[in-house]
Amino acid sequence: MNKQSNLYTIIYIIVLVAVVGTALAFTAISLKPKQVANANADKMRQILASVNVNPPADSVIEYYDRYITSAYAVNSRDEKLDDVDAFNVNIAAQIKLPADERVLPVFECTMPDGSYKLILPLYGAGLWGPIWGYVSLDSDATTVYGAYFAHQGETPGLGAEIEKPAFSSQFAGKVLFKDGNFMPIAVVKAGQHPSGDEDYVDGISGGTITSKGVGTMIDNCLTPYKSFLEATAAAAK
């Protein structure tokens, strides 16, 4: 075949694309298990961060198995969903559903001193993209023990500050129930107070929209757990 002909050029390009495409597809398929494992390990790390446990990078799974003693899902009526893998529930998809249709994951954590914590996932929207996190509660199912927040693309030095301990540490000791009423924690501008009696934390200076996003996320994600938390609190007394 004439290597200078148009037909040769076209055939050469087709063969080259096919070879490169096959190689890329094979590489992607080969790497997928490792990518999934890395994503799962990062999720475990974030869950543990909500109870202030920060394992070495090569020991995340070991620490997760040690601390997270149970994981299950409930619905808004506090009915346990036995056929659900709580770890793999897509929270981003669940928050788009009405509250009474959501699958609500719960992670139970046992600390070295024997104390018991509940860890609940969060997912919402910031200024430039999704934000997410986990909040841990003491065994009374109302007092916050710790919190972890992350983001996809918030502005460094502004909204991105939600991932810093200076912000998340404010949540420790706040409560979700007052006089029997469920009141998700508010995020307000520093120096201000919410209109109601709910506990609150100061938002990020210069990150008003992201701060509001965190407040909305907490309300939207924790409110469906109300019946579960009430039942758990009653059982703990």
PDB file of C-alpha atoms in Angstrom:
ATOM      1  CA  MET A   1       0.000   0.000   0.000  1.00  0.00           C
ATOM      2  CA  ASN A   2       1.221   3.466  -0.827  1.00  0.00           C
ATOM      3  CA  LYS A   3       2.248   5.055   2.475  1.00  0.00           C
ATOM      4  CA  GLN A   4       1.694   8.477   0.967  1.00  0.00           C
ATOM      5  CA  SER A   5      -1.962   7.796   0.108  1.00  0.00           C
ATOM      6  CA  ASN A   6      -4.962   9.129   2.014  1.00  0.00           C
ATOM      7  CA  LEU A   7      -6.256   5.580   2.530  1.00  0.00           C
ATOM      8  CA  TYR A   8      -3.049   4.558   4.311  1.00  0.00           C
ATOM      9  CA  THR A   9      -3.240   7.616   6.558  1.00  0.00           C
ATOM     10  CA  ILE A  10      -6.851   6.884   7.487  1.00  0.00           C
ATOM     11  CA  ILE A  11      -6.156   3.204   8.224  1.00  0.00           C
ATOM     12  CA  TYR A  12      -3.073   4.136  10.273  1.00  0.00           C
ATOM     13  CA  ILE A  13      -5.073   6.596  12.383  1.00  0.00           C
ATOM     14  CA  ILE A  14      -7.884   4.076  12.965  1.00  0.00           C
ATOM     15  CA  VAL A  15      -5.434   1.348  14.044  1.00  0.00           C
ATOM     16  CA  LEU A  16      -3.549   3.793  16.304  1.00  0.00           C
ATOM     17  CA  VAL A  17      -6.758   4.987  17.979  1.00  0.00           C
ATOM     18  CA  ALA A  18      -7.929   1.407  18.487  1.00  0.00           C
ATOM     19  CA  VAL A  19      -4.616   0.366  20.052  1.00  0.00           C
ATOM     20  CA  VAL A  20      -4.394   3.405  22.332  1.00  0.00           C
ATOM     21  CA  GLY A  21      -8.070   3.114  23.317  1.00  0.00           C
ATOM     22  CA  THR A  22      -7.676  -0.547  24.177  1.00  0.00           C
ATOM     23  CA  ALA A  23      -4.575   0.184  26.251  1.00  0.00           C
ATOM     24  CA  LEU A  24      -6.334   2.978  28.160  1.00  0.00           C
ATOM     25  CA  ALA A  25      -9.412   0.830  28.792  1.00  0.00           C
ATOM     26  CA  PHE A  26      -7.249  -2.032  30.054  1.00  0.00           C
ATOM     27  CA  THR A  27      -5.338   0.332  32.340  1.00  0.00           C
ATOM     28  CA  ALA A  28      -8.558   1.838  33.717  1.00  0.00           C
ATOM     29  CA  ILE A  29     -10.036  -1.604  34.401  1.00  0.00           C
ATOM     30  CA  SER A  30      -6.811  -2.778  36.027  1.00  0.00           C
ATOM     31  CA  LEU A  31      -6.587   0.260  38.293  1.00  0.00           C
ATOM     32  CA  LYS A  32     -10.261   0.389  39.278  1.00  0.00           C
ATOM     33  CA  PRO A  33     -10.012  -2.001  42.266  1.00  0.00           C
ATOM     34  CA  LYS A  34      -7.140   0.060  43.669  1.00  0.00           C
ATOM     35  CA  GLN A  35      -9.026   3.311  43.081  1.00  0.00           C
ATOM     36  CA  VAL A  36     -12.085   1.930  44.879  1.00  0.00           C
ATOM     37  CA  ALA A  37      -9.912   0.716  47.757  1.00  0.00           C
ATOM     38  CA  ASN A  38      -8.268   4.135  48.068  1.00  0.00           C
ATOM     39  CA  ALA A  39     -11.658   5.893  48.011  1.00  0.00           C
ATOM     40  CA  ASN A  40     -12.996   3.553  50.694  1.00  0.00           C
ATOM     41  CA  ALA A  41      -9.916   4.101  52.863  1.00  0.00           C
ATOM     42  CA  ASP A  42     -10.327   7.876  52.553  1.00  0.00           C
ATOM     43  CA  LYS A  43     -13.976   7.589  53.571  1.00  0.00           C
ATOM     44  CA  MET A  44     -12.958   5.509  56.593  1.00  0.00           C
ATOM     45  CA  ARG A  45     -10.392   8.169  57.486  1.00  0.00           C
ATOM     46  CA  GLN A  46     -13.058  10.892  57.361  1.00  0.00           C
ATOM     47  CA  ILE A  47     -15.462   8.887  59.517  1.00  0.00           C
ATOM     48  CA  LEU A  48     -12.728   8.372  62.107  1.00  0.00           C
ATOM     49  CA  ALA A  49     -11.796  12.058  61.988  1.00  0.00           C
ATOM     50  CA  SER A  50     -15.239  12.912  63.370  1.00  0.00           C
ATOM     51  CA  VAL A  51     -14.278  11.164  66.617  1.00  0.00           C
ATOM     52  CA  ASN A  52     -10.820  12.770  66.603  1.00  0.00           C
ATOM     53  CA  VAL A  53      -9.042   9.575  65.552  1.00  0.00           C
ATOM     54  CA  ASN A  54      -6.339  10.172  62.952  1.00  0.00           C
ATOM     55  CA  PRO A  55      -4.617   6.916  61.984  1.00  0.00           C
ATOM     56  CA  PRO A  56      -1.387   6.631  59.964  1.00  0.00           C
ATOM     57  CA  ALA A  57      -2.032   6.405  56.214  1.00  0.00           C
ATOM     58  CA  ASP A  58      -1.095   2.721  56.130  1.00  0.00           C
ATOM     59  CA  SER A  59      -3.326   1.786  59.087  1.00  0.00           C
ATOM     60  CA  VAL A  60      -6.674   3.363  58.220  1.00  0.00           C
ATOM     61  CA  ILE A  61      -8.517   0.085  57.644  1.00  0.00           C
ATOM     62  CA  GLU A  62      -7.050  -1.421  60.808  1.00  0.00           C
ATOM     63  CA  TYR A  63      -8.188   1.568  62.872  1.00  0.00           C
ATOM     64  CA  TYR A  64     -11.610   1.617  61.217  1.00  0.00           C
ATOM     65  CA  ASP A  65     -12.194  -2.044  62.032  1.00  0.00           C
ATOM     66  CA  ARG A  66     -11.033  -1.411  65.590  1.00  0.00           C
ATOM     67  CA  TYR A  67     -13.207   1.634  66.311  1.00  0.00           C
ATOM     68  CA  ILE A  68     -16.306   1.185  64.124  1.00  0.00           C
ATOM     69  CA  THR A  69     -18.020  -1.721  65.800  1.00  0.00           C
ATOM     70  CA  SER A  70     -21.294  -1.550  63.867  1.00  0.00           C
ATOM     71  CA  ALA A  71     -22.689   0.083  60.729  1.00  0.00           C
ATOM     72  CA  TYR A  72     -26.321  -0.057  59.669  1.00  0.00           C
ATOM     73  CA  ALA A  73     -29.063   2.057  58.123  1.00  0.00           C
ATOM     74  CA  VAL A  74     -32.452   3.254  59.334  1.00  0.00           C
ATOM     75  CA  ASN A  75     -35.272   5.283  57.842  1.00  0.00           C
ATOM     76  CA  SER A  76     -36.970   8.406  59.183  1.00  0.00           C
ATOM     77  CA  ARG A  77     -39.376   6.235  61.226  1.00  0.00           C
ATOM     78  CA  ASP A  78     -36.472   4.579  63.069  1.00  0.00           C
ATOM     79  CA  GLU A  79     -36.961   1.291  61.251  1.00  0.00           C
ATOM     80  CA  LYS A  80     -33.740  -0.615  60.708  1.00  0.00           C
ATOM     81  CA  LEU A  81     -33.027  -1.502  57.073  1.00  0.00           C
ATOM     82  CA  ASP A  82     -31.357  -4.892  57.335  1.00  0.00           C
ATOM     83  CA  ASP A  83     -30.660  -5.319  53.617  1.00  0.00           C
ATOM     84  CA  VAL A  84     -28.644  -2.098  53.241  1.00  0.00           C
ATOM     85  CA  ASP A  85     -24.858  -1.785  53.216  1.00  0.00           C
ATOM     86  CA  ALA A  86     -24.536   1.412  55.243  1.00  0.00           C
ATOM     87  CA  PHE A  87     -20.954   2.128  54.193  1.00  0.00           C
ATOM     88  CA  ASN A  88     -21.847   2.231  50.495  1.00  0.00           C
ATOM     89  CA  VAL A  89     -24.989   4.372  50.725  1.00  0.00           C
ATOM     90  CA  ASN A  90     -24.700   7.308  48.314  1.00  0.00           C
ATOM     91  CA  ILE A  91     -25.459  10.283  50.567  1.00  0.00           C
ATOM     92  CA  ALA A  92     -25.350  12.730  47.652  1.00  0.00           C
ATOM     93  CA  ALA A  93     -28.228  10.832  46.028  1.00  0.00           C
ATOM     94  CA  GLN A  94     -30.170  10.375  49.261  1.00  0.00           C
ATOM     95  CA  ILE A  95     -30.407  14.083  50.118  1.00  0.00           C
ATOM     96  CA  LYS A  96     -32.250  14.674  46.846  1.00  0.00           C
ATOM     97  CA  LEU A  97     -35.084  12.457  48.085  1.00  0.00           C
ATOM     98  CA  PRO A  98     -37.880  13.485  50.464  1.00  0.00           C
ATOM     99  CA  ALA A  99     -36.827  12.955  54.070  1.00  0.00           C
ATOM    100  CA  ASP A 100     -39.258  10.071  54.608  1.00  0.00           C
ATOM    101  CA  GLU A 101     -37.789   8.165  51.637  1.00  0.00           C
ATOM    102  CA  ARG A 102     -34.129   8.390  52.549  1.00  0.00           C
ATOM    103  CA  VAL A 103     -31.775   5.651  53.660  1.00  0.00           C
ATOM    104  CA  LEU A 104     -29.935   6.947  56.741  1.00  0.00           C
ATOM    105  CA  PRO A 105     -26.554   5.366  57.569  1.00  0.00           C
ATOM    106  CA  VAL A 106     -25.397   5.071  61.167  1.00  0.00           C
ATOM    107  CA  PHE A 107     -21.878   4.177  62.284  1.00  0.00           C
ATOM    108  CA  GLU A 108     -21.373   3.081  65.876  1.00  0.00           C
ATOM    109  CA  CYS A 109     -17.960   3.744  67.371  1.00  0.00           C
ATOM    110  CA  THR A 110     -16.437   2.322  70.539  1.00  0.00           C
ATOM    111  CA  MET A 111     -13.608   4.432  71.943  1.00  0.00           C
ATOM    112  CA  PRO A 112     -10.577   3.044  73.834  1.00  0.00           C
ATOM    113  CA  ASP A 113     -12.161   4.070  77.158  1.00  0.00           C
ATOM    114  CA  GLY A 114     -15.271   2.060  76.310  1.00  0.00           C
ATOM    115  CA  SER A 115     -17.462   5.083  75.583  1.00  0.00           C
ATOM    116  CA  TYR A 116     -19.942   4.813  72.746  1.00  0.00           C
ATOM    117  CA  LYS A 117     -20.410   7.280  69.880  1.00  0.00           C
ATOM    118  CA  LEU A 118     -22.798   7.582  66.954  1.00  0.00           C
ATOM    119  CA  ILE A 119     -21.489   8.921  63.642  1.00  0.00           C
ATOM    120  CA  LEU A 120     -23.858  10.360  61.041  1.00  0.00           C
ATOM    121  CA  PRO A 121     -22.951  11.493  57.496  1.00  0.00           C
ATOM    122  CA  LEU A 122     -23.627  14.923  56.007  1.00  0.00           C
ATOM    123  CA  TYR A 123     -23.746  16.196  52.414  1.00  0.00           C
ATOM    124  CA  GLY A 124     -24.673  19.580  50.984  1.00  0.00           C
ATOM    125  CA  ALA A 125     -23.674  22.467  48.734  1.00  0.00           C
ATOM    126  CA  GLY A 126     -21.108  25.200  49.286  1.00  0.00           C
ATOM    127  CA  LEU A 127     -20.316  28.190  47.102  1.00  0.00           C
ATOM    128  CA  TRP A 128     -18.435  26.393  44.330  1.00  0.00           C
ATOM    129  CA  GLY A 129     -19.367  22.768  44.774  1.00  0.00           C
ATOM    130  CA  PRO A 130     -20.358  20.010  47.161  1.00  0.00           C
ATOM    131  CA  ILE A 131     -19.452  19.985  50.830  1.00  0.00           C
ATOM    132  CA  TRP A 132     -19.745  16.994  53.126  1.00  0.00           C
ATOM    133  CA  GLY A 133     -18.721  15.619  56.474  1.00  0.00           C
ATOM    134  CA  TYR A 134     -19.566  13.550  59.524  1.00  0.00           C
ATOM    135  CA  VAL A 135     -20.815  14.484  62.976  1.00  0.00           C
ATOM    136  CA  SER A 136     -20.345  12.248  66.003  1.00  0.00           C
ATOM    137  CA  LEU A 137     -22.630  12.172  69.036  1.00  0.00           C
ATOM    138  CA  ASP A 138     -22.175  10.922  72.569  1.00  0.00           C
ATOM    139  CA  SER A 139     -24.227   7.960  73.786  1.00  0.00           C
ATOM    140  CA  ASP A 140     -27.015  10.350  74.823  1.00  0.00           C
ATOM    141  CA  ALA A 141     -27.683  10.823  71.074  1.00  0.00           C
ATOM    142  CA  THR A 142     -27.858  14.583  71.467  1.00  0.00           C
ATOM    143  CA  THR A 143     -24.459  15.970  72.529  1.00  0.00           C
ATOM    144  CA  VAL A 144     -21.948  16.468  69.727  1.00  0.00           C
ATOM    145  CA  TYR A 145     -18.614  14.795  70.391  1.00  0.00           C
ATOM    146  CA  GLY A 146     -16.823  15.847  67.210  1.00  0.00           C
ATOM    147  CA  ALA A 147     -17.247  16.866  63.589  1.00  0.00           C
ATOM    148  CA  TYR A 148     -15.394  16.659  60.304  1.00  0.00           C
ATOM    149  CA  PHE A 149     -16.063  18.734  57.174  1.00  0.00           C
ATOM    150  CA  ALA A 150     -14.608  18.660  53.675  1.00  0.00           C
ATOM    151  CA  HIS A 151     -15.225  20.357  50.343  1.00  0.00           C
ATOM    152  CA  GLN A 152     -14.557  19.959  46.648  1.00  0.00           C
ATOM    153  CA  GLY A 153     -13.631  23.465  45.560  1.00  0.00           C
ATOM    154  CA  GLU A 154     -14.258  26.180  48.136  1.00  0.00           C
ATOM    155  CA  THR A 155     -12.004  29.242  48.132  1.00  0.00           C
ATOM    156  CA  PRO A 156      -8.700  28.797  50.033  1.00  0.00           C
ATOM    157  CA  GLY A 157      -8.577  31.023  53.099  1.00  0.00           C
ATOM    158  CA  LEU A 158     -12.345  31.579  52.961  1.00  0.00           C
ATOM    159  CA  GLY A 159     -14.941  28.826  52.525  1.00  0.00           C
ATOM    160  CA  ALA A 160     -12.229  26.164  52.493  1.00  0.00           C
ATOM    161  CA  GLU A 161     -11.640  26.916  56.173  1.00  0.00           C
ATOM    162  CA  ILE A 162     -14.550  24.593  57.043  1.00  0.00           C
ATOM    163  CA  GLU A 163     -12.057  21.733  56.871  1.00  0.00           C
ATOM    164  CA  LYS A 164      -9.874  23.272  59.573  1.00  0.00           C
ATOM    165  CA  PRO A 165     -10.131  22.256  63.263  1.00  0.00           C
ATOM    166  CA  ALA A 166     -10.677  25.920  64.177  1.00  0.00           C
ATOM    167  CA  PHE A 167     -14.143  25.597  62.634  1.00  0.00           C
ATOM    168  CA  SER A 168     -15.084  21.967  63.282  1.00  0.00           C
ATOM    169  CA  SER A 169     -13.950  22.000  66.922  1.00  0.00           C
ATOM    170  CA  GLN A 170     -16.685  24.542  67.736  1.00  0.00           C
ATOM    171  CA  PHE A 171     -19.305  21.809  67.428  1.00  0.00           C
ATOM    172  CA  ALA A 172     -18.052  19.753  70.371  1.00  0.00           C
ATOM    173  CA  GLY A 173     -20.475  19.982  73.287  1.00  0.00           C
ATOM    174  CA  LYS A 174     -23.347  21.469  71.285  1.00  0.00           C
ATOM    175  CA  VAL A 175     -26.687  19.674  71.611  1.00  0.00           C
ATOM    176  CA  LEU A 176     -29.424  18.692  69.161  1.00  0.00           C
ATOM    177  CA  PHE A 177     -32.289  18.494  71.657  1.00  0.00           C
ATOM    178  CA  LYS A 178     -33.472  21.169  74.066  1.00  0.00           C
ATOM    179  CA  ASP A 179     -36.462  20.590  76.342  1.00  0.00           C
ATOM    180  CA  GLY A 180     -37.371  17.623  74.193  1.00  0.00           C
ATOM    181  CA  ASN A 181     -37.325  19.639  70.974  1.00  0.00           C
ATOM    182  CA  PHE A 182     -35.032  18.729  68.096  1.00  0.00           C
ATOM    183  CA  MET A 183     -32.914  21.743  67.097  1.00  0.00           C
ATOM    184  CA  PRO A 184     -30.106  21.235  64.556  1.00  0.00           C
ATOM    185  CA  ILE A 185     -27.053  23.371  65.263  1.00  0.00           C
ATOM    186  CA  ALA A 186     -27.027  26.715  63.445  1.00  0.00           C
ATOM    187  CA  VAL A 187     -24.041  28.352  61.753  1.00  0.00           C
ATOM    188  CA  VAL A 188     -24.195  32.136  62.095  1.00  0.00           C
ATOM    189  CA  LYS A 189     -22.024  35.146  61.393  1.00  0.00           C
ATOM    190  CA  ALA A 190     -19.475  35.742  64.162  1.00  0.00           C
ATOM    191  CA  GLY A 191     -20.954  37.957  66.875  1.00  0.00           C
ATOM    192  CA  GLN A 192     -24.545  37.175  65.909  1.00  0.00           C
ATOM    193  CA  HIS A 193     -27.080  34.760  67.373  1.00  0.00           C
ATOM    194  CA  PRO A 194     -29.775  32.597  65.760  1.00  0.00           C
ATOM    195  CA  SER A 195     -33.385  33.706  66.068  1.00  0.00           C
ATOM    196  CA  GLY A 196     -34.314  30.592  68.055  1.00  0.00           C
ATOM    197  CA  ASP A 197     -32.881  28.754  71.060  1.00  0.00           C
ATOM    198  CA  GLU A 198     -30.775  26.271  69.109  1.00  0.00           C
ATOM    199  CA  ASP A 199     -27.067  25.903  69.783  1.00  0.00           C
ATOM    200  CA  TYR A 200     -24.838  27.628  67.248  1.00  0.00           C
ATOM    201  CA  VAL A 201     -21.280  28.097  66.031  1.00  0.00           C
ATOM    202  CA  ASP A 202     -19.551  30.996  64.311  1.00  0.00           C
ATOM    203  CA  GLY A 203     -19.352  30.841  60.536  1.00  0.00           C
ATOM    204  CA  ILE A 204     -16.214  31.419  58.491  1.00  0.00           C
ATOM    205  CA  SER A 205     -15.218  35.068  58.130  1.00  0.00           C
ATOM    206  CA  GLY A 206     -15.484  35.919  54.439  1.00  0.00           C
ATOM    207  CA  GLY A 207     -17.100  32.563  53.687  1.00  0.00           C
ATOM    208  CA  THR A 208     -20.732  33.472  54.281  1.00  0.00           C
ATOM    209  CA  ILE A 209     -22.242  31.294  51.543  1.00  0.00           C
ATOM    210  CA  THR A 210     -20.182  28.249  52.495  1.00  0.00           C
ATOM    211  CA  SER A 211     -21.056  28.771  56.163  1.00  0.00           C
ATOM    212  CA  LYS A 212     -24.747  28.958  55.318  1.00  0.00           C
ATOM    213  CA  GLY A 213     -24.268  25.810  53.255  1.00  0.00           C
ATOM    214  CA  VAL A 214     -22.909  23.988  56.298  1.00  0.00           C
ATOM    215  CA  GLY A 215     -25.876  25.122  58.395  1.00  0.00           C
ATOM    216  CA  THR A 216     -28.346  24.025  55.734  1.00  0.00           C
ATOM    217  CA  MET A 217     -26.509  20.719  55.328  1.00  0.00           C
ATOM    218  CA  ILE A 218     -26.710  19.988  59.048  1.00  0.00           C
ATOM    219  CA  ASP A 219     -30.428  20.749  59.155  1.00  0.00           C
ATOM    220  CA  ASN A 220     -31.240  18.822  55.976  1.00  0.00           C
ATOM    221  CA  CYS A 221     -29.177  15.763  56.842  1.00  0.00           C
ATOM    222  CA  LEU A 222     -29.789  15.409  60.576  1.00  0.00           C
ATOM    223  CA  THR A 223     -33.522  16.201  60.744  1.00  0.00           C
ATOM    224  CA  PRO A 224     -34.518  12.841  59.187  1.00  0.00           C
ATOM    225  CA  TYR A 225     -32.648  11.121  62.052  1.00  0.00           C
ATOM    226  CA  LYS A 226     -34.940  12.740  64.657  1.00  0.00           C
ATOM    227  CA  SER A 227     -36.959   9.597  65.478  1.00  0.00           C
ATOM    228  CA  PHE A 228     -33.836   7.440  65.592  1.00  0.00           C
ATOM    229  CA  LEU A 229     -32.067   9.859  67.913  1.00  0.00           C
ATOM    230  CA  GLU A 230     -35.091  10.196  70.193  1.00  0.00           C
ATOM    231  CA  ALA A 231     -35.388   6.409  70.512  1.00  0.00           C
ATOM    232  CA  THR A 232     -31.652   6.021  71.087  1.00  0.00           C
ATOM    233  CA  ALA A 233     -31.646   8.764  73.723  1.00  0.00           C
ATOM    234  CA  ALA A 234     -34.593   7.174  75.530  1.00  0.00           C
ATOM    235  CA  ALA A 235     -32.874   3.781  75.537  1.00  0.00           C
ATOM    236  CA  ALA A 236     -29.700   5.321  76.936  1.00  0.00           C
ATOM    237  CA  LYS A 237     -31.439   6.737  80.025  1.00  0.00           C
TER     238      LYS A 237
END
